[in-house]
Amino acid sequence: MQSIDLRGVSCPTNFVKAKLALEDLENGTTVQILLDDGEPVKNVPRSLKADGHKLIGLKQTEDGHYLLELVKQEE
Amino acid sequence: MSETKQPKLDLSNLKAGGFIKERGKDLFTIRLRVPGGRMSIPRLKKIADVADKFGGEFVHLSVRQSIELININYKNFDAVVEALGEKDQKVASCGARVRVPVACGGCEYNPNGLVDTQKSALEVDQKLFGTPTGHHKFKVAFAGCPFDCPKSATNDVGFQGAIEPVLDKAACISCGLCAKSCVPKAIVMGADNKPELTPAACIWCGDCVKVCPVSAWSVKKQGYTVRIGGKWGRNPLVGTLFATFLPEERVCEFIEVVLAWYKEKAEAHGRVRLGDIIIREGSQAFLDHLRVTFPENVVSSTIPPQVILTQVGN
């Protein structure tokens, strides 16, 4: 699975980086995005949802980060 | 200067307020009305031209979002009003009137906005701006969400966007983000690993709806939380809760009902703000008055506007 590591990247740079990474992928591709706890996990998923992507899961990892799983869906 | 004729001034402009005496001889500030702080770019350009021609070296942005033209000679009042091309519009008011409403950017482009504060501010400006209160100034502000950047509770009537959330348990993926994001801890994760909401603790900020990655939380009801009786200045008061989920389309009607009570109860008390009248009359009497027209929105009990002691300490 495609993976985008945004640990250590602050808002809103993490969101912009996610957008750029998603641009290179085909619609329908499932992607995993690694996010920091705190503001990033509160902001990035909702912003990506607002962009039209289908969010399918969000889980906390053992080391305290978050793993967001989504399907790229953009016009 | 000997050629200067006595200027003919349209004093109805002055009566509307918005002309403020400056320190210098013959000089005034002209306060231009900018409801909700939103200004079209053509108007901004025109104002810049007029300020350049008639005013000083800068303009001032008032704390209530108006643009103030500085150093205007009173002899140029009519020329300024003419040049602005806003003859039909009143300039921004001073005095014992309903002032220009303040508002945040609202929900159109700000992702935090829960209600259309810009629309509300424009409506209040069109319908109620400049209404004489007979007693003192009357300020209204609109905040789109409980972050409350406009500090709504420091106004005579402060509106704060609010939503009541509802959960679709089947759609929930148990990620726990809502509980984690809930500042007042009104949402906690239950034994079934699904969120549970305690309504009494909720401040209706909508963070759960915004943060939910799968839209399991959605909006059940929306409107304004209304706090009344606030003011700042020398004797600050913070407005307290009088109504919840007031529909956006009833904002002007609500203010009119508040104004009617204020006009009547402040009679013979001189130059006194609404908050002090509520303290004098008791918040229950005011609640009863509001409940007649807004039975679904007025809270069952409240406290009077709260005095803030800003002079304590040595």
XYZ file of C-alpha atoms in Angstrom:
389
model
C 0.000 0.000 0.000
C 1.086 3.565 -0.697
C 2.233 5.350 2.416
C 2.771 9.019 3.213
C 4.760 9.816 6.319
C 3.827 13.205 7.757
C 5.262 12.716 11.225
C 7.060 15.805 12.442
C 5.365 18.037 9.858
C 3.221 20.780 11.347
C -0.123 22.243 10.193
C -0.931 23.261 7.542
C 2.239 22.077 5.801
C 1.286 18.444 6.473
C -2.029 18.914 4.661
C -0.361 20.572 1.668
C 2.240 17.782 1.518
C -0.540 15.205 1.627
C -2.305 16.981 -1.252
C 0.881 17.015 -3.318
C 1.546 13.324 -2.660
C -2.056 12.409 -3.519
C -1.860 14.311 -6.796
C 0.591 11.737 -8.153
C -1.741 8.821 -7.472
C -4.624 7.339 -9.465
C -8.164 7.735 -8.223
C -9.229 4.681 -6.237
C -5.756 4.089 -4.781
C -5.753 3.244 -1.089
C -3.217 5.256 0.910
C -1.918 5.207 4.459
C -0.959 8.516 6.028
C 1.055 8.736 9.230
C 0.177 11.734 11.380
C 1.300 13.209 14.677
C -1.041 13.301 17.638
C -2.574 16.678 18.535
C -3.452 19.298 15.923
C -2.334 17.238 12.897
C -4.696 14.338 13.604
C -7.555 16.764 14.302
C -7.025 18.856 11.170
C -5.596 16.743 8.353
C -8.293 14.025 8.189
C -11.125 16.560 8.081
C -9.379 18.660 5.440
C -8.759 15.607 3.243
C -12.383 14.576 3.704
C -13.449 18.061 2.599
C -11.307 17.612 -0.543
C -13.460 14.633 -1.463
C -11.318 11.657 -0.465
C -12.987 8.670 1.146
C -11.670 8.136 4.655
C -11.903 4.527 5.705
C -10.011 4.244 8.953
C -8.057 6.006 11.646
C -6.111 4.152 14.298
C -3.577 5.089 16.912
C -0.275 3.260 16.509
C 1.627 1.749 19.405
C 4.096 4.619 19.473
C 1.299 7.218 19.741
C 1.032 8.373 16.121
C -2.051 8.030 13.968
C -2.504 5.962 10.851
C -5.125 7.366 8.496
C -6.341 5.162 5.694
C -8.105 6.695 2.725
C -9.050 6.082 -0.866
C -8.029 8.834 -3.253
C -11.098 10.366 -4.829
C -10.678 13.592 -6.696
C -12.176 15.065 -9.821
C -8.957 82.028 2.783
C -10.927 85.254 2.590
C -12.740 83.813 -0.412
C -14.045 80.850 1.559
C -17.787 80.893 1.613
C -19.793 79.638 4.516
C -20.098 75.948 3.680
C -23.559 74.538 3.257
C -23.607 71.364 5.261
C -26.174 68.663 5.121
C -26.722 68.323 8.836
C -28.762 65.170 8.449
C -25.413 63.470 7.870
C -24.216 64.771 11.203
C -27.334 63.629 12.971
C -26.702 60.086 11.847
C -23.459 60.218 13.781
C -20.188 58.898 12.522
C -18.569 62.336 12.506
C -16.210 62.525 15.421
C -14.432 65.661 16.604
C -10.645 65.482 16.532
C -8.056 67.446 18.522
C -7.120 69.790 15.685
C -9.178 72.843 14.775
C -11.894 72.109 12.163
C -10.846 68.476 11.910
C -13.102 65.474 12.197
C -12.914 61.722 11.803
C -15.496 60.180 9.513
C -16.395 56.661 10.450
C -17.550 54.553 7.529
C -19.876 51.705 8.126
C -18.460 48.259 7.422
C -20.986 45.740 8.769
C -19.324 42.474 9.662
C -15.974 43.863 8.536
C -16.571 42.811 4.940
C -15.764 45.334 2.247
C -15.886 44.937 -1.512
C -12.642 45.731 -3.292
C -14.202 48.489 -5.497
C -15.479 50.233 -2.353
C -12.098 49.857 -0.677
C -10.435 51.478 -3.701
C -12.928 54.318 -3.706
C -12.415 54.936 0.006
C -8.658 54.960 -0.550
C -9.087 57.629 -3.243
C -11.306 59.775 -1.027
C -8.959 59.428 1.945
C -6.061 60.418 -0.274
C -7.869 63.500 -1.546
C -9.517 64.781 1.636
C -7.911 63.032 4.592
C -4.629 62.708 6.416
C -1.773 60.343 5.705
C -3.513 57.226 6.925
C -6.876 55.732 7.759
C -7.678 53.994 11.014
C -9.384 50.611 11.352
C -11.725 50.948 14.304
C -11.934 48.134 16.829
C -15.455 47.459 15.577
C -14.367 46.901 11.996
C -15.168 50.332 10.557
C -12.774 52.346 8.414
C -12.198 55.821 9.828
C -11.076 58.662 7.575
C -8.795 60.870 9.649
C -8.198 64.631 9.532
C -11.245 65.574 7.465
C -11.973 69.310 7.478
C -15.642 69.775 8.365
C -16.043 72.037 5.359
C -15.447 68.987 3.183
C -18.113 66.806 4.784
C -20.546 67.029 1.909
C -17.805 66.658 -0.697
C -16.535 63.553 1.050
C -19.980 62.005 1.288
C -20.566 62.858 -2.386
C -17.202 61.478 -3.488
C -17.801 58.247 -1.616
C -20.915 57.800 -3.712
C -22.705 56.540 -0.655
C -25.227 59.315 -0.247
C -28.009 56.828 0.278
C -26.007 55.067 2.939
C -25.644 56.414 6.402
C -22.152 56.702 7.792
C -21.436 54.680 10.917
C -23.241 55.813 14.019
C -22.185 57.168 17.355
C -24.417 57.904 20.314
C -27.417 56.145 21.811
C -28.219 53.982 18.825
C -27.953 50.476 17.507
C -24.383 50.365 16.236
C -22.907 48.641 13.221
C -22.838 44.912 13.921
C -19.480 43.178 14.198
C -18.979 39.689 12.797
C -16.308 37.135 12.065
C -15.806 35.812 8.532
C -18.537 33.242 9.098
C -19.097 29.894 7.476
C -18.661 30.706 3.775
C -14.896 30.288 3.720
C -13.844 29.736 7.331
C -13.928 25.995 8.061
C -14.741 26.659 11.721
C -17.872 28.726 11.020
C -21.127 27.024 11.981
C -23.547 29.755 10.861
C -23.626 32.568 8.320
C -22.596 35.469 10.554
C -22.032 37.769 7.583
C -25.612 37.351 6.456
C -26.869 38.038 9.992
C -24.688 41.144 10.339
C -25.898 42.557 7.027
C -29.506 41.924 7.941
C -29.174 43.651 11.313
C -27.339 46.524 9.641
C -30.093 46.981 7.067
C -33.020 46.646 9.434
C -31.812 48.028 12.749
C -28.697 50.150 12.269
C -29.079 53.588 13.819
C -32.282 52.789 15.714
C -32.339 55.194 18.671
C -32.467 53.374 22.005
C -33.361 56.444 24.008
C -30.795 55.527 26.651
C -27.339 54.453 25.541
C -25.399 52.725 22.792
C -26.438 49.241 21.761
C -23.891 46.835 20.338
C -24.431 43.557 18.555
C -21.860 40.990 17.495
C -21.908 37.664 15.681
C -19.432 34.860 16.268
C -19.634 31.866 13.966
C -18.599 29.316 16.566
C -17.730 29.066 20.269
C -14.100 30.017 19.576
C -15.830 33.398 19.605
C -13.173 35.635 18.055
C -15.599 38.636 18.114
C -16.037 38.245 21.920
C -19.809 38.209 21.557
C -20.548 38.262 25.292
C -19.014 41.747 25.639
C -21.878 43.152 23.532
C -25.376 44.191 24.548
C -26.560 41.223 22.519
C -23.978 38.666 21.474
C -24.737 35.832 19.079
C -22.571 32.733 18.926
C -23.018 30.018 16.308
C -23.922 26.637 17.763
C -24.808 23.166 16.578
C -26.286 20.200 18.370
C -24.511 17.024 17.245
C -26.088 13.641 16.681
C -24.263 10.314 16.241
C -24.897 7.604 13.675
C -23.402 4.703 15.648
C -23.357 2.352 12.683
C -21.172 4.734 10.667
C -18.731 5.283 13.557
C -15.329 3.644 13.134
C -14.403 4.014 16.838
C -11.320 6.110 16.113
C -11.881 8.160 19.276
C -11.046 11.494 17.640
C -14.302 13.139 18.763
C -13.754 12.268 22.409
C -10.152 13.388 22.117
C -11.164 16.719 20.495
C -14.009 17.495 22.890
C -12.690 20.374 25.022
C -15.416 20.259 27.726
C -15.173 16.418 27.813
C -18.854 16.095 26.957
C -17.960 13.127 24.745
C -16.249 10.064 26.192
C -15.732 6.638 24.649
C -18.178 4.111 26.095
C -17.757 0.428 26.921
C -18.777 -0.508 23.354
C -15.928 1.707 22.080
C -18.438 4.176 20.634
C -18.687 7.821 21.782
C -21.246 8.879 24.375
C -22.433 12.482 24.644
C -23.467 14.186 27.886
C -25.650 17.058 26.582
C -25.458 19.098 29.803
C -21.685 19.434 29.378
C -21.793 20.277 25.653
C -20.988 23.835 24.529
C -22.320 23.129 21.003
C -19.005 23.902 19.309
C -19.364 21.210 16.661
C -15.766 20.060 16.950
C -16.987 16.435 16.960
C -18.807 16.962 13.651
C -15.826 18.734 12.125
C -13.257 16.201 13.256
C -15.187 12.984 12.515
C -13.406 11.364 9.560
C -16.482 9.444 8.403
C -19.302 11.941 9.148
C -20.791 9.675 11.820
C -21.426 12.852 13.807
C -23.749 15.269 12.035
C -25.747 18.405 12.752
C -29.130 17.832 14.367
C -29.970 21.459 15.077
C -28.213 24.754 14.523
C -28.641 28.403 15.438
C -27.287 31.006 17.805
C -26.448 30.865 21.478
C -27.479 34.324 22.728
C -25.759 36.143 25.572
C -27.137 39.477 26.683
C -26.052 42.402 28.812
C -22.355 42.597 28.058
C -20.274 45.749 27.651
C -16.699 46.824 28.181
C -15.282 50.206 29.110
C -14.933 51.532 32.615
C -17.323 49.099 34.281
C -17.234 45.902 32.285
C -19.998 43.324 32.295
C -19.992 39.955 30.614
C -23.299 39.006 29.057
C -24.984 35.817 30.233
C -27.013 33.080 28.574
C -30.608 33.895 27.648
C -31.377 31.789 24.588
C -30.072 28.763 22.706
C -30.369 27.620 19.087
C -32.090 30.807 18.007
C -32.822 30.321 14.282
C -30.722 32.613 12.085
C -33.833 34.042 10.437
C -35.185 35.283 13.794
C -32.173 37.380 14.795
C -33.646 40.813 13.964
C -36.945 39.946 15.596
C -35.060 38.861 18.718
C -33.112 42.116 18.907
C -36.339 44.100 18.479
C -37.911 42.268 21.420
C -34.804 42.993 23.516
C -34.872 46.653 22.486
C -38.543 47.052 23.398
C -37.849 45.845 26.948
C -34.711 47.997 27.268
C -36.515 51.117 26.070
C -39.295 50.611 28.580
C -37.274 49.516 31.618
C -34.497 52.073 31.262
C -36.973 54.925 31.173
C -35.992 57.641 33.657
C -32.733 55.904 34.577
C -30.651 58.114 32.303
C -27.725 56.991 30.199
C -27.550 53.365 31.197
C -26.674 50.195 29.284
C -28.886 47.148 28.928
C -26.754 44.980 31.233
C -27.183 47.339 34.155
C -30.934 47.390 33.564
C -31.041 43.580 33.638
C -29.173 43.636 36.953
C -31.640 46.230 38.274
C -34.771 44.448 37.068
C -33.578 40.892 37.616
C -32.764 38.371 34.917
C -35.973 36.389 35.549
C -38.179 39.325 34.556
C -36.223 39.680 31.338
C -36.394 35.933 30.626
C -40.171 36.061 31.075
C -40.405 38.933 28.588
C -38.314 37.077 25.993
C -40.112 33.784 26.517
C -43.408 35.201 25.276
C -42.012 35.470 21.739
C -39.309 32.794 21.822
C -40.637 29.956 24.001
C -38.523 27.309 22.263
C -35.258 29.171 22.616
C -35.257 31.026 25.913
C -33.495 29.158 28.731
C -35.443 28.253 31.866
C -33.124 30.115 34.198
C -29.984 32.185 34.023
C -27.803 34.604 35.969
C -27.554 38.384 35.510
C -24.701 39.861 33.468
C -21.505 39.379 35.455
C -19.438 42.223 36.839
C -15.750 41.878 36.045
C -13.511 43.531 38.605
C -10.736 44.972 36.494
C -9.387 47.351 39.154
C -8.542 44.794 41.823
C -4.885 44.501 42.748
C -2.128 46.794 43.873
